């Protein structure tokens, strides 16, 4: 499986990645936990852009590592200028998820390169979680970070087979980093699940070797669903789609000052469940009180239209 990942990633990123630079983990969450465990200790700091993926924050809390929130700009991308003001000698890494969970935003090449340059300059790691990379709007390489000569000194890449090949319950993920860091990762992995389940690994290998056409069709299907969501989520009083991509759309309701109350109202009056922005960052953040995550990837197009109509029919 590591050899096949090496071949595929070398082609898709147009950069050479060796099998010994690849670890197979029990899902991408474990890959993240592993990465954090080998670079940070209790009392250290990790920067998470807001909104963040809640499992990342949960692991940092459990490890006694300080989460430093980084505000995003109007495009839902990390604010590089704000980043300069929050990093100190105790900061160990900046974590990015692209395409993002919860916003769906695909970070631009410019933003990723600026984050990489910042990480190098400040001697911190750049951890990039690309769980949803197979569902990007472009079929080009996701980024050029692996082409940077010294990427092994500061870059850690994470990936999951769960979404791409419908292996959610089988827990198979990937962590790519310098083999000198993976040597330490082995110690962590050997104290938890030791080895990802073999059936999941065989399924992931089968997917990489034989399911390229299937994956492209899944990507096209999800992009079509995104398109229908954007076409139909219109003319709803005080609501807008802030960003979307891969599995998610990020909505904003301007009149809200309590996103959890809005979610409960949607459930009560429209039998519709979405997640409040406060699940993805500091609860006191006023922006999160106005925002919401919608997971549309598994909805048939008629149900996406129905979802938009149900929100529209409420007297906002």
PDB file of C-alpha atoms in Angstrom:
ATOM      1  CA  UNK A   1       0.000   0.000   0.000  1.00  0.00           C
ATOM      2  CA  UNK A   2       2.836   2.404   0.817  1.00  0.00           C
ATOM      3  CA  UNK A   3       4.457   1.660  -2.524  1.00  0.00           C
ATOM      4  CA  UNK A   4       1.207   2.338  -4.360  1.00  0.00           C
ATOM      5  CA  UNK A   5       0.684   5.622  -2.471  1.00  0.00           C
ATOM      6  CA  UNK A   6       4.247   6.552  -3.423  1.00  0.00           C
ATOM      7  CA  UNK A   7       3.498   5.954  -7.126  1.00  0.00           C
ATOM      8  CA  UNK A   8       0.164   7.787  -7.114  1.00  0.00           C
ATOM      9  CA  UNK A   9       1.317  10.800  -5.101  1.00  0.00           C
ATOM     10  CA  UNK A  10       4.513  11.131  -7.148  1.00  0.00           C
ATOM     11  CA  UNK A  11       2.372  11.393 -10.280  1.00  0.00           C
ATOM     12  CA  UNK A  12      -0.422  13.582  -8.908  1.00  0.00           C
ATOM     13  CA  UNK A  13       1.885  16.064  -7.148  1.00  0.00           C
ATOM     14  CA  UNK A  14       4.607  15.933  -9.838  1.00  0.00           C
ATOM     15  CA  UNK A  15       7.137  15.357  -7.052  1.00  0.00           C
ATOM     16  CA  UNK A  16       9.025  12.311  -5.847  1.00  0.00           C
ATOM     17  CA  UNK A  17       7.697  10.767  -2.626  1.00  0.00           C
ATOM     18  CA  UNK A  18       9.353   7.599  -1.352  1.00  0.00           C
ATOM     19  CA  UNK A  19       7.581   4.637   0.343  1.00  0.00           C
ATOM     20  CA  UNK A  20       9.722   5.122   3.462  1.00  0.00           C
ATOM     21  CA  UNK A  21       8.239   8.634   3.773  1.00  0.00           C
ATOM     22  CA  UNK A  22       4.726   7.197   4.045  1.00  0.00           C
ATOM     23  CA  UNK A  23       2.959   5.845   7.124  1.00  0.00           C
ATOM     24  CA  UNK A  24      -0.354   3.990   6.944  1.00  0.00           C
ATOM     25  CA  UNK A  25      -2.588   4.850   9.905  1.00  0.00           C
ATOM     26  CA  UNK A  26      -5.967   3.814  11.267  1.00  0.00           C
ATOM     27  CA  UNK A  27      -7.752   6.709   9.611  1.00  0.00           C
ATOM     28  CA  UNK A  28      -6.775  10.336   9.106  1.00  0.00           C
ATOM     29  CA  UNK A  29      -7.733  11.293  12.662  1.00  0.00           C
ATOM     30  CA  UNK A  30      -5.044   8.924  13.906  1.00  0.00           C
ATOM     31  CA  UNK A  31      -2.611  10.410  11.401  1.00  0.00           C
ATOM     32  CA  UNK A  32      -3.259  13.847  12.922  1.00  0.00           C
ATOM     33  CA  UNK A  33      -2.924  12.542  16.482  1.00  0.00           C
ATOM     34  CA  UNK A  34       0.359  10.906  15.487  1.00  0.00           C
ATOM     35  CA  UNK A  35       1.737  14.053  13.870  1.00  0.00           C
ATOM     36  CA  UNK A  36       0.914  16.181  16.908  1.00  0.00           C
ATOM     37  CA  UNK A  37       2.329  13.588  19.319  1.00  0.00           C
ATOM     38  CA  UNK A  38       5.753  13.579  17.653  1.00  0.00           C
ATOM     39  CA  UNK A  39       6.176  17.349  17.393  1.00  0.00           C
ATOM     40  CA  UNK A  40       4.494  18.833  20.469  1.00  0.00           C
ATOM     41  CA  UNK A  41       4.242  18.283  24.225  1.00  0.00           C
ATOM     42  CA  UNK A  42       1.885  19.632  26.910  1.00  0.00           C
ATOM     43  CA  UNK A  43       2.210  23.401  27.144  1.00  0.00           C
ATOM     44  CA  UNK A  44       3.215  23.855  23.503  1.00  0.00           C
ATOM     45  CA  UNK A  45       1.031  25.719  20.998  1.00  0.00           C
ATOM     46  CA  UNK A  46      -0.591  24.691  17.722  1.00  0.00           C
ATOM     47  CA  UNK A  47      -2.300  27.196  15.399  1.00  0.00           C
ATOM     48  CA  UNK A  48      -5.728  26.235  14.035  1.00  0.00           C
ATOM     49  CA  UNK A  49      -7.563  28.533  11.584  1.00  0.00           C
ATOM     50  CA  UNK A  50     -11.128  29.395  12.621  1.00  0.00           C
ATOM     51  CA  UNK A  51     -13.413  27.696  11.798  1.00  0.00           C
ATOM     52  CA  UNK A  52     -11.484  24.526  12.641  1.00  0.00           C
ATOM     53  CA  UNK A  53     -12.172  20.790  12.422  1.00  0.00           C
ATOM     54  CA  UNK A  54     -13.426  19.960  15.914  1.00  0.00           C
ATOM     55  CA  UNK A  55     -11.527  16.652  16.271  1.00  0.00           C
ATOM     56  CA  UNK A  56      -8.254  18.530  15.830  1.00  0.00           C
ATOM     57  CA  UNK A  57      -9.149  20.860  18.688  1.00  0.00           C
ATOM     58  CA  UNK A  58     -10.325  17.927  20.817  1.00  0.00           C
ATOM     59  CA  UNK A  59      -6.989  16.118  20.509  1.00  0.00           C
ATOM     60  CA  UNK A  60      -5.009  19.234  21.405  1.00  0.00           C
ATOM     61  CA  UNK A  61      -7.164  19.703  24.516  1.00  0.00           C
ATOM     62  CA  UNK A  62      -6.666  16.076  25.553  1.00  0.00           C
ATOM     63  CA  UNK A  63      -2.898  16.424  25.118  1.00  0.00           C
ATOM     64  CA  UNK A  64      -2.680  19.646  27.143  1.00  0.00           C
ATOM     65  CA  UNK A  65      -1.498  21.555  24.068  1.00  0.00           C
ATOM     66  CA  UNK A  66      -2.712  25.135  23.634  1.00  0.00           C
ATOM     67  CA  UNK A  67      -4.837  25.793  20.566  1.00  0.00           C
ATOM     68  CA  UNK A  68      -4.151  29.239  19.115  1.00  0.00           C
ATOM     69  CA  UNK A  69      -7.092  30.434  16.957  1.00  0.00           C
ATOM     70  CA  UNK A  70      -6.187  32.082  13.655  1.00  0.00           C
ATOM     71  CA  UNK A  71      -8.868  34.191  12.022  1.00  0.00           C
ATOM     72  CA  UNK A  72      -9.597  33.701   8.339  1.00  0.00           C
ATOM     73  CA  UNK A  73     -10.166  36.454   5.811  1.00  0.00           C
ATOM     74  CA  UNK A  74     -13.364  37.083   3.846  1.00  0.00           C
ATOM     75  CA  UNK A  75     -12.403  34.278   1.454  1.00  0.00           C
ATOM     76  CA  UNK A  76     -12.292  31.827   4.374  1.00  0.00           C
ATOM     77  CA  UNK A  77      -8.531  31.419   3.981  1.00  0.00           C
ATOM     78  CA  UNK A  78      -5.938  31.856   6.764  1.00  0.00           C
ATOM     79  CA  UNK A  79      -5.020  35.482   7.428  1.00  0.00           C
ATOM     80  CA  UNK A  80      -1.237  35.535   7.022  1.00  0.00           C
ATOM     81  CA  UNK A  81      -0.854  38.964   8.610  1.00  0.00           C
ATOM     82  CA  UNK A  82      -2.773  37.820  11.689  1.00  0.00           C
ATOM     83  CA  UNK A  83      -0.594  34.706  11.794  1.00  0.00           C
ATOM     84  CA  UNK A  84       2.510  36.853  12.254  1.00  0.00           C
ATOM     85  CA  UNK A  85       1.114  38.237  15.510  1.00  0.00           C
ATOM     86  CA  UNK A  86       0.257  34.969  17.270  1.00  0.00           C
ATOM     87  CA  UNK A  87       3.307  32.741  16.741  1.00  0.00           C
ATOM     88  CA  UNK A  88       6.030  32.574  19.387  1.00  0.00           C
ATOM     89  CA  UNK A  89       8.861  30.254  20.436  1.00  0.00           C
ATOM     90  CA  UNK A  90       6.383  27.742  21.905  1.00  0.00           C
ATOM     91  CA  UNK A  91       4.437  27.370  18.657  1.00  0.00           C
ATOM     92  CA  UNK A  92       5.096  24.039  16.945  1.00  0.00           C
ATOM     93  CA  UNK A  93       2.806  23.936  13.923  1.00  0.00           C
ATOM     94  CA  UNK A  94       0.169  25.536  11.730  1.00  0.00           C
ATOM     95  CA  UNK A  95      -2.605  23.120  10.720  1.00  0.00           C
ATOM     96  CA  UNK A  96      -4.516  23.547   7.453  1.00  0.00           C
ATOM     97  CA  UNK A  97      -7.421  21.505   6.083  1.00  0.00           C
ATOM     98  CA  UNK A  98      -7.902  21.902   2.325  1.00  0.00           C
ATOM     99  CA  UNK A  99     -10.522  21.508   0.958  1.00  0.00           C
ATOM    100  CA  UNK A 100     -11.698  22.721   4.293  1.00  0.00           C
ATOM    101  CA  UNK A 101     -13.982  21.148   6.846  1.00  0.00           C
ATOM    102  CA  UNK A 102     -16.322  22.926   7.664  1.00  0.00           C
ATOM    103  CA  UNK A 103     -16.214  25.645   4.969  1.00  0.00           C
ATOM    104  CA  UNK A 104     -15.424  23.559   1.884  1.00  0.00           C
ATOM    105  CA  UNK A 105     -12.932  26.217   0.805  1.00  0.00           C
ATOM    106  CA  UNK A 106     -10.084  25.047  -1.423  1.00  0.00           C
ATOM    107  CA  UNK A 107      -7.068  27.054  -0.312  1.00  0.00           C
ATOM    108  CA  UNK A 108      -5.312  28.837  -3.140  1.00  0.00           C
ATOM    109  CA  UNK A 109      -1.791  27.972  -4.213  1.00  0.00           C
ATOM    110  CA  UNK A 110      -0.739  31.475  -3.159  1.00  0.00           C
ATOM    111  CA  UNK A 111      -2.068  30.985   0.369  1.00  0.00           C
ATOM    112  CA  UNK A 112      -0.485  27.551   0.755  1.00  0.00           C
ATOM    113  CA  UNK A 113       2.896  28.850  -0.422  1.00  0.00           C
ATOM    114  CA  UNK A 114       2.714  31.821   1.932  1.00  0.00           C
ATOM    115  CA  UNK A 115       1.918  29.471   4.819  1.00  0.00           C
ATOM    116  CA  UNK A 116       4.842  27.266   3.797  1.00  0.00           C
ATOM    117  CA  UNK A 117       7.212  30.221   3.663  1.00  0.00           C
ATOM    118  CA  UNK A 118       5.992  31.369   7.067  1.00  0.00           C
ATOM    119  CA  UNK A 119       6.480  27.907   8.551  1.00  0.00           C
ATOM    120  CA  UNK A 120      10.017  27.669   7.200  1.00  0.00           C
ATOM    121  CA  UNK A 121      10.937  31.161   8.371  1.00  0.00           C
ATOM    122  CA  UNK A 122       9.590  30.578  11.881  1.00  0.00           C
ATOM    123  CA  UNK A 123      10.873  27.018  12.231  1.00  0.00           C
ATOM    124  CA  UNK A 124       7.460  25.420  12.734  1.00  0.00           C
ATOM    125  CA  UNK A 125       5.710  22.562  10.958  1.00  0.00           C
ATOM    126  CA  UNK A 126       3.004  22.964   8.350  1.00  0.00           C
ATOM    127  CA  UNK A 127       0.458  20.148   8.714  1.00  0.00           C
ATOM    128  CA  UNK A 128      -1.871  19.893   5.706  1.00  0.00           C
ATOM    129  CA  UNK A 129      -4.912  17.626   6.013  1.00  0.00           C
ATOM    130  CA  UNK A 130      -6.097  16.752   2.496  1.00  0.00           C
ATOM    131  CA  UNK A 131      -8.854  14.276   3.310  1.00  0.00           C
ATOM    132  CA  UNK A 132     -11.093  15.798   0.616  1.00  0.00           C
ATOM    133  CA  UNK A 133      -8.474  16.416  -2.079  1.00  0.00           C
ATOM    134  CA  UNK A 134     -10.075  13.978  -4.535  1.00  0.00           C
ATOM    135  CA  UNK A 135     -13.196  16.167  -4.705  1.00  0.00           C
ATOM    136  CA  UNK A 136     -11.530  19.444  -5.657  1.00  0.00           C
ATOM    137  CA  UNK A 137     -12.933  21.539  -8.494  1.00  0.00           C
ATOM    138  CA  UNK A 138      -9.687  21.149 -10.463  1.00  0.00           C
ATOM    139  CA  UNK A 139      -7.967  17.953 -11.552  1.00  0.00           C
ATOM    140  CA  UNK A 140      -4.553  19.624 -11.429  1.00  0.00           C
ATOM    141  CA  UNK A 141      -2.073  18.916  -8.612  1.00  0.00           C
ATOM    142  CA  UNK A 142      -3.561  20.134  -5.298  1.00  0.00           C
ATOM    143  CA  UNK A 143      -0.441  22.230  -4.623  1.00  0.00           C
ATOM    144  CA  UNK A 144       3.291  22.452  -5.275  1.00  0.00           C
ATOM    145  CA  UNK A 145       4.522  22.084  -1.680  1.00  0.00           C
ATOM    146  CA  UNK A 146       6.148  18.709  -2.379  1.00  0.00           C
ATOM    147  CA  UNK A 147       8.213  20.394  -5.102  1.00  0.00           C
ATOM    148  CA  UNK A 148       9.951  22.644  -2.566  1.00  0.00           C
ATOM    149  CA  UNK A 149      13.419  21.240  -2.067  1.00  0.00           C
ATOM    150  CA  UNK A 150      13.394  21.142   1.742  1.00  0.00           C
ATOM    151  CA  UNK A 151       9.739  20.082   2.267  1.00  0.00           C
ATOM    152  CA  UNK A 152      10.869  17.151   4.416  1.00  0.00           C
ATOM    153  CA  UNK A 153      12.095  19.584   7.061  1.00  0.00           C
ATOM    154  CA  UNK A 154       8.731  21.203   7.769  1.00  0.00           C
ATOM    155  CA  UNK A 155       5.793  19.606   5.885  1.00  0.00           C
ATOM    156  CA  UNK A 156       3.478  16.853   7.169  1.00  0.00           C
ATOM    157  CA  UNK A 157       0.726  15.685   4.803  1.00  0.00           C
ATOM    158  CA  UNK A 158      -2.386  13.811   5.960  1.00  0.00           C
ATOM    159  CA  UNK A 159      -4.951  11.901   3.907  1.00  0.00           C
ATOM    160  CA  UNK A 160      -7.875   9.517   4.321  1.00  0.00           C
ATOM    161  CA  UNK A 161      -9.168   6.738   2.065  1.00  0.00           C
ATOM    162  CA  UNK A 162     -12.537   6.874   3.803  1.00  0.00           C
ATOM    163  CA  UNK A 163     -14.301   9.404   1.603  1.00  0.00           C
ATOM    164  CA  UNK A 164     -12.674   8.474  -1.700  1.00  0.00           C
ATOM    165  CA  UNK A 165     -13.365   4.725  -1.599  1.00  0.00           C
ATOM    166  CA  UNK A 166     -16.260   4.538   0.896  1.00  0.00           C
ATOM    167  CA  UNK A 167     -14.078   2.988   3.594  1.00  0.00           C
ATOM    168  CA  UNK A 168     -15.260   5.106   6.517  1.00  0.00           C
ATOM    169  CA  UNK A 169     -15.620   2.284   9.023  1.00  0.00           C
ATOM    170  CA  UNK A 170     -12.415   0.540   7.995  1.00  0.00           C
ATOM    171  CA  UNK A 171     -10.155   3.381   9.211  1.00  0.00           C
ATOM    172  CA  UNK A 172      -7.259   3.680   6.767  1.00  0.00           C
ATOM    173  CA  UNK A 173      -5.300   6.905   6.450  1.00  0.00           C
ATOM    174  CA  UNK A 174      -1.933   8.254   5.374  1.00  0.00           C
ATOM    175  CA  UNK A 175       0.750  10.423   6.908  1.00  0.00           C
ATOM    176  CA  UNK A 176       3.604  11.634   4.698  1.00  0.00           C
ATOM    177  CA  UNK A 177       6.693  13.174   6.264  1.00  0.00           C
ATOM    178  CA  UNK A 178      10.454  12.790   6.417  1.00  0.00           C
ATOM    179  CA  UNK A 179      11.473   9.280   7.406  1.00  0.00           C
ATOM    180  CA  UNK A 180      13.319  10.759  10.396  1.00  0.00           C
ATOM    181  CA  UNK A 181       9.949  11.896  11.785  1.00  0.00           C
ATOM    182  CA  UNK A 182       8.165   8.684  10.810  1.00  0.00           C
ATOM    183  CA  UNK A 183      10.732   6.797  12.902  1.00  0.00           C
ATOM    184  CA  UNK A 184       9.219   8.516  15.939  1.00  0.00           C
ATOM    185  CA  UNK A 185       5.684   8.103  14.587  1.00  0.00           C
ATOM    186  CA  UNK A 186       6.193   4.328  14.682  1.00  0.00           C
ATOM    187  CA  UNK A 187       6.610   4.496  18.457  1.00  0.00           C
ATOM    188  CA  UNK A 188       3.286   6.257  18.880  1.00  0.00           C
ATOM    189  CA  UNK A 189       1.438   3.965  16.462  1.00  0.00           C
ATOM    190  CA  UNK A 190       2.849   0.873  18.140  1.00  0.00           C
ATOM    191  CA  UNK A 191       1.206   1.876  21.416  1.00  0.00           C
ATOM    192  CA  UNK A 192      -2.300   2.316  19.994  1.00  0.00           C
ATOM    193  CA  UNK A 193      -3.750   0.252  17.119  1.00  0.00           C
ATOM    194  CA  UNK A 194      -0.242  -1.024  16.179  1.00  0.00           C
ATOM    195  CA  UNK A 195      -1.355  -1.807  12.609  1.00  0.00           C
ATOM    196  CA  UNK A 196      -4.366  -0.640  10.556  1.00  0.00           C
ATOM    197  CA  UNK A 197      -6.741  -3.498   9.803  1.00  0.00           C
ATOM    198  CA  UNK A 198      -5.633  -5.557   6.830  1.00  0.00           C
ATOM    199  CA  UNK A 199      -9.028  -5.694   5.109  1.00  0.00           C
ATOM    200  CA  UNK A 200      -9.104  -1.899   5.004  1.00  0.00           C
ATOM    201  CA  UNK A 201      -5.570  -1.787   3.640  1.00  0.00           C
ATOM    202  CA  UNK A 202      -6.430  -4.288   0.910  1.00  0.00           C
ATOM    203  CA  UNK A 203      -9.501  -2.255  -0.001  1.00  0.00           C
ATOM    204  CA  UNK A 204      -7.461   0.969  -0.157  1.00  0.00           C
ATOM    205  CA  UNK A 205      -4.877  -0.758  -2.356  1.00  0.00           C
ATOM    206  CA  UNK A 206      -7.638  -2.067  -4.643  1.00  0.00           C
ATOM    207  CA  UNK A 207      -9.029   1.464  -4.889  1.00  0.00           C
ATOM    208  CA  UNK A 208      -5.701   3.009  -5.812  1.00  0.00           C
ATOM    209  CA  UNK A 209      -5.002   0.365  -8.442  1.00  0.00           C
ATOM    210  CA  UNK A 210      -8.438  -0.093 -10.026  1.00  0.00           C
ATOM    211  CA  UNK A 211     -10.924   2.625  -9.119  1.00  0.00           C
ATOM    212  CA  UNK A 212      -9.629   5.743 -10.873  1.00  0.00           C
ATOM    213  CA  UNK A 213     -12.718   5.971 -13.093  1.00  0.00           C
ATOM    214  CA  UNK A 214     -15.011   5.392 -10.116  1.00  0.00           C
ATOM    215  CA  UNK A 215     -13.303   8.177  -8.169  1.00  0.00           C
ATOM    216  CA  UNK A 216     -13.613  10.608 -11.066  1.00  0.00           C
ATOM    217  CA  UNK A 217     -17.316   9.824 -11.366  1.00  0.00           C
ATOM    218  CA  UNK A 218     -17.779  10.358  -7.612  1.00  0.00           C
ATOM    219  CA  UNK A 219     -16.013  13.704  -7.911  1.00  0.00           C
ATOM    220  CA  UNK A 220     -18.231  14.765 -10.810  1.00  0.00           C
ATOM    221  CA  UNK A 221     -21.322  13.698  -8.890  1.00  0.00           C
ATOM    222  CA  UNK A 222     -20.410  15.772  -5.839  1.00  0.00           C
ATOM    223  CA  UNK A 223     -19.462  18.793  -7.937  1.00  0.00           C
ATOM    224  CA  UNK A 224     -22.873  18.570  -9.608  1.00  0.00           C
ATOM    225  CA  UNK A 225     -24.559  18.483  -6.197  1.00  0.00           C
ATOM    226  CA  UNK A 226     -22.575  21.521  -5.121  1.00  0.00           C
ATOM    227  CA  UNK A 227     -23.671  23.326  -8.262  1.00  0.00           C
ATOM    228  CA  UNK A 228     -27.345  22.589  -7.551  1.00  0.00           C
ATOM    229  CA  UNK A 229     -26.986  23.807  -3.983  1.00  0.00           C
ATOM    230  CA  UNK A 230     -25.509  27.101  -5.168  1.00  0.00           C
ATOM    231  CA  UNK A 231     -28.204  27.493  -7.846  1.00  0.00           C
ATOM    232  CA  UNK A 232     -31.065  26.874  -5.434  1.00  0.00           C
ATOM    233  CA  UNK A 233     -29.843  28.582  -2.272  1.00  0.00           C
ATOM    234  CA  UNK A 234     -30.998  32.008  -3.409  1.00  0.00           C
ATOM    235  CA  UNK A 235     -33.528  34.638  -2.402  1.00  0.00           C
ATOM    236  CA  UNK A 236     -33.622  33.475   1.213  1.00  0.00           C
ATOM    237  CA  UNK A 237     -33.981  36.417   3.564  1.00  0.00           C
ATOM    238  CA  UNK A 238     -30.672  37.301   5.243  1.00  0.00           C
ATOM    239  CA  UNK A 239     -29.050  33.955   4.279  1.00  0.00           C
ATOM    240  CA  UNK A 240     -26.061  33.388   1.988  1.00  0.00           C
ATOM    241  CA  UNK A 241     -23.532  30.716   1.024  1.00  0.00           C
ATOM    242  CA  UNK A 242     -20.182  31.986   2.307  1.00  0.00           C
ATOM    243  CA  UNK A 243     -18.132  29.204   0.705  1.00  0.00           C
ATOM    244  CA  UNK A 244     -18.503  25.661  -0.560  1.00  0.00           C
ATOM    245  CA  UNK A 245     -16.502  22.737  -1.892  1.00  0.00           C
ATOM    246  CA  UNK A 246     -15.876  19.012  -1.568  1.00  0.00           C
ATOM    247  CA  UNK A 247     -18.454  17.756   0.955  1.00  0.00           C
ATOM    248  CA  UNK A 248     -19.547  20.996   2.602  1.00  0.00           C
ATOM    249  CA  UNK A 249     -21.182  24.383   2.256  1.00  0.00           C
ATOM    250  CA  UNK A 250     -20.756  27.120   4.848  1.00  0.00           C
ATOM    251  CA  UNK A 251     -23.830  29.284   5.351  1.00  0.00           C
ATOM    252  CA  UNK A 252     -24.339  32.616   7.046  1.00  0.00           C
ATOM    253  CA  UNK A 253     -27.533  34.017   8.573  1.00  0.00           C
ATOM    254  CA  UNK A 254     -26.927  37.699   9.217  1.00  0.00           C
ATOM    255  CA  UNK A 255     -29.600  38.186  11.860  1.00  0.00           C
ATOM    256  CA  UNK A 256     -28.415  35.368  14.102  1.00  0.00           C
ATOM    257  CA  UNK A 257     -26.723  35.996  17.422  1.00  0.00           C
ATOM    258  CA  UNK A 258     -27.064  32.376  18.544  1.00  0.00           C
ATOM    259  CA  UNK A 259     -26.396  29.724  15.910  1.00  0.00           C
ATOM    260  CA  UNK A 260     -27.513  26.885  18.173  1.00  0.00           C
ATOM    261  CA  UNK A 261     -30.981  28.445  18.509  1.00  0.00           C
ATOM    262  CA  UNK A 262     -31.201  28.742  14.718  1.00  0.00           C
ATOM    263  CA  UNK A 263     -30.273  25.071  14.327  1.00  0.00           C
ATOM    264  CA  UNK A 264     -32.962  24.051  16.816  1.00  0.00           C
ATOM    265  CA  UNK A 265     -35.507  26.188  14.978  1.00  0.00           C
ATOM    266  CA  UNK A 266     -34.615  24.526  11.663  1.00  0.00           C
ATOM    267  CA  UNK A 267     -35.008  21.117  13.250  1.00  0.00           C
ATOM    268  CA  UNK A 268     -38.336  22.049  14.840  1.00  0.00           C
ATOM    269  CA  UNK A 269     -39.928  23.937  11.928  1.00  0.00           C
ATOM    270  CA  UNK A 270     -38.323  22.324   8.874  1.00  0.00           C
ATOM    271  CA  UNK A 271     -37.175  18.865  10.057  1.00  0.00           C
ATOM    272  CA  UNK A 272     -33.712  19.805   8.822  1.00  0.00           C
ATOM    273  CA  UNK A 273     -30.448  19.347  10.708  1.00  0.00           C
ATOM    274  CA  UNK A 274     -27.279  21.357  10.068  1.00  0.00           C
ATOM    275  CA  UNK A 275     -24.395  22.132  12.413  1.00  0.00           C
ATOM    276  CA  UNK A 276     -23.888  25.496  14.167  1.00  0.00           C
ATOM    277  CA  UNK A 277     -20.678  27.426  13.555  1.00  0.00           C
ATOM    278  CA  UNK A 278     -19.935  27.296  17.280  1.00  0.00           C
ATOM    279  CA  UNK A 279     -18.954  23.633  16.865  1.00  0.00           C
ATOM    280  CA  UNK A 280     -15.970  24.797  14.819  1.00  0.00           C
ATOM    281  CA  UNK A 281     -14.313  27.413  16.986  1.00  0.00           C
ATOM    282  CA  UNK A 282     -14.472  29.514  20.146  1.00  0.00           C
ATOM    283  CA  UNK A 283     -18.101  29.784  21.222  1.00  0.00           C
ATOM    284  CA  UNK A 284     -17.694  33.469  22.028  1.00  0.00           C
ATOM    285  CA  UNK A 285     -16.710  34.236  18.409  1.00  0.00           C
ATOM    286  CA  UNK A 286     -19.578  36.410  17.033  1.00  0.00           C
ATOM    287  CA  UNK A 287     -18.961  35.242  13.460  1.00  0.00           C
ATOM    288  CA  UNK A 288     -19.536  31.631  14.461  1.00  0.00           C
ATOM    289  CA  UNK A 289     -22.877  32.606  15.966  1.00  0.00           C
ATOM    290  CA  UNK A 290     -24.004  33.491  12.438  1.00  0.00           C
ATOM    291  CA  UNK A 291     -22.588  30.556  10.474  1.00  0.00           C
ATOM    292  CA  UNK A 292     -23.513  26.932   9.787  1.00  0.00           C
ATOM    293  CA  UNK A 293     -22.112  23.831   8.097  1.00  0.00           C
ATOM    294  CA  UNK A 294     -24.154  21.841   5.605  1.00  0.00           C
ATOM    295  CA  UNK A 295     -22.958  18.402   4.453  1.00  0.00           C
ATOM    296  CA  UNK A 296     -24.460  17.947   0.975  1.00  0.00           C
ATOM    297  CA  UNK A 297     -22.247  15.229  -0.530  1.00  0.00           C
ATOM    298  CA  UNK A 298     -24.583  12.345   0.292  1.00  0.00           C
ATOM    299  CA  UNK A 299     -27.797  14.134  -0.710  1.00  0.00           C
ATOM    300  CA  UNK A 300     -29.507  13.365  -4.000  1.00  0.00           C
ATOM    301  CA  UNK A 301     -30.193  16.491  -6.064  1.00  0.00           C
ATOM    302  CA  UNK A 302     -33.985  16.515  -5.360  1.00  0.00           C
ATOM    303  CA  UNK A 303     -33.214  16.507  -1.634  1.00  0.00           C
ATOM    304  CA  UNK A 304     -30.749  19.370  -2.047  1.00  0.00           C
ATOM    305  CA  UNK A 305     -33.508  21.384  -3.716  1.00  0.00           C
ATOM    306  CA  UNK A 306     -35.899  20.366  -0.951  1.00  0.00           C
ATOM    307  CA  UNK A 307     -33.366  21.480   1.680  1.00  0.00           C
ATOM    308  CA  UNK A 308     -33.129  24.937   0.103  1.00  0.00           C
ATOM    309  CA  UNK A 309     -36.921  25.212  -0.131  1.00  0.00           C
ATOM    310  CA  UNK A 310     -37.409  24.251   3.516  1.00  0.00           C
ATOM    311  CA  UNK A 311     -35.116  27.040   4.672  1.00  0.00           C
ATOM    312  CA  UNK A 312     -36.764  29.473   2.260  1.00  0.00           C
ATOM    313  CA  UNK A 313     -40.252  28.709   3.565  1.00  0.00           C
ATOM    314  CA  UNK A 314     -39.467  29.677   7.155  1.00  0.00           C
ATOM    315  CA  UNK A 315     -40.505  33.195   8.111  1.00  0.00           C
ATOM    316  CA  UNK A 316     -37.051  34.619   8.826  1.00  0.00           C
TER     317      UNK A 316
END
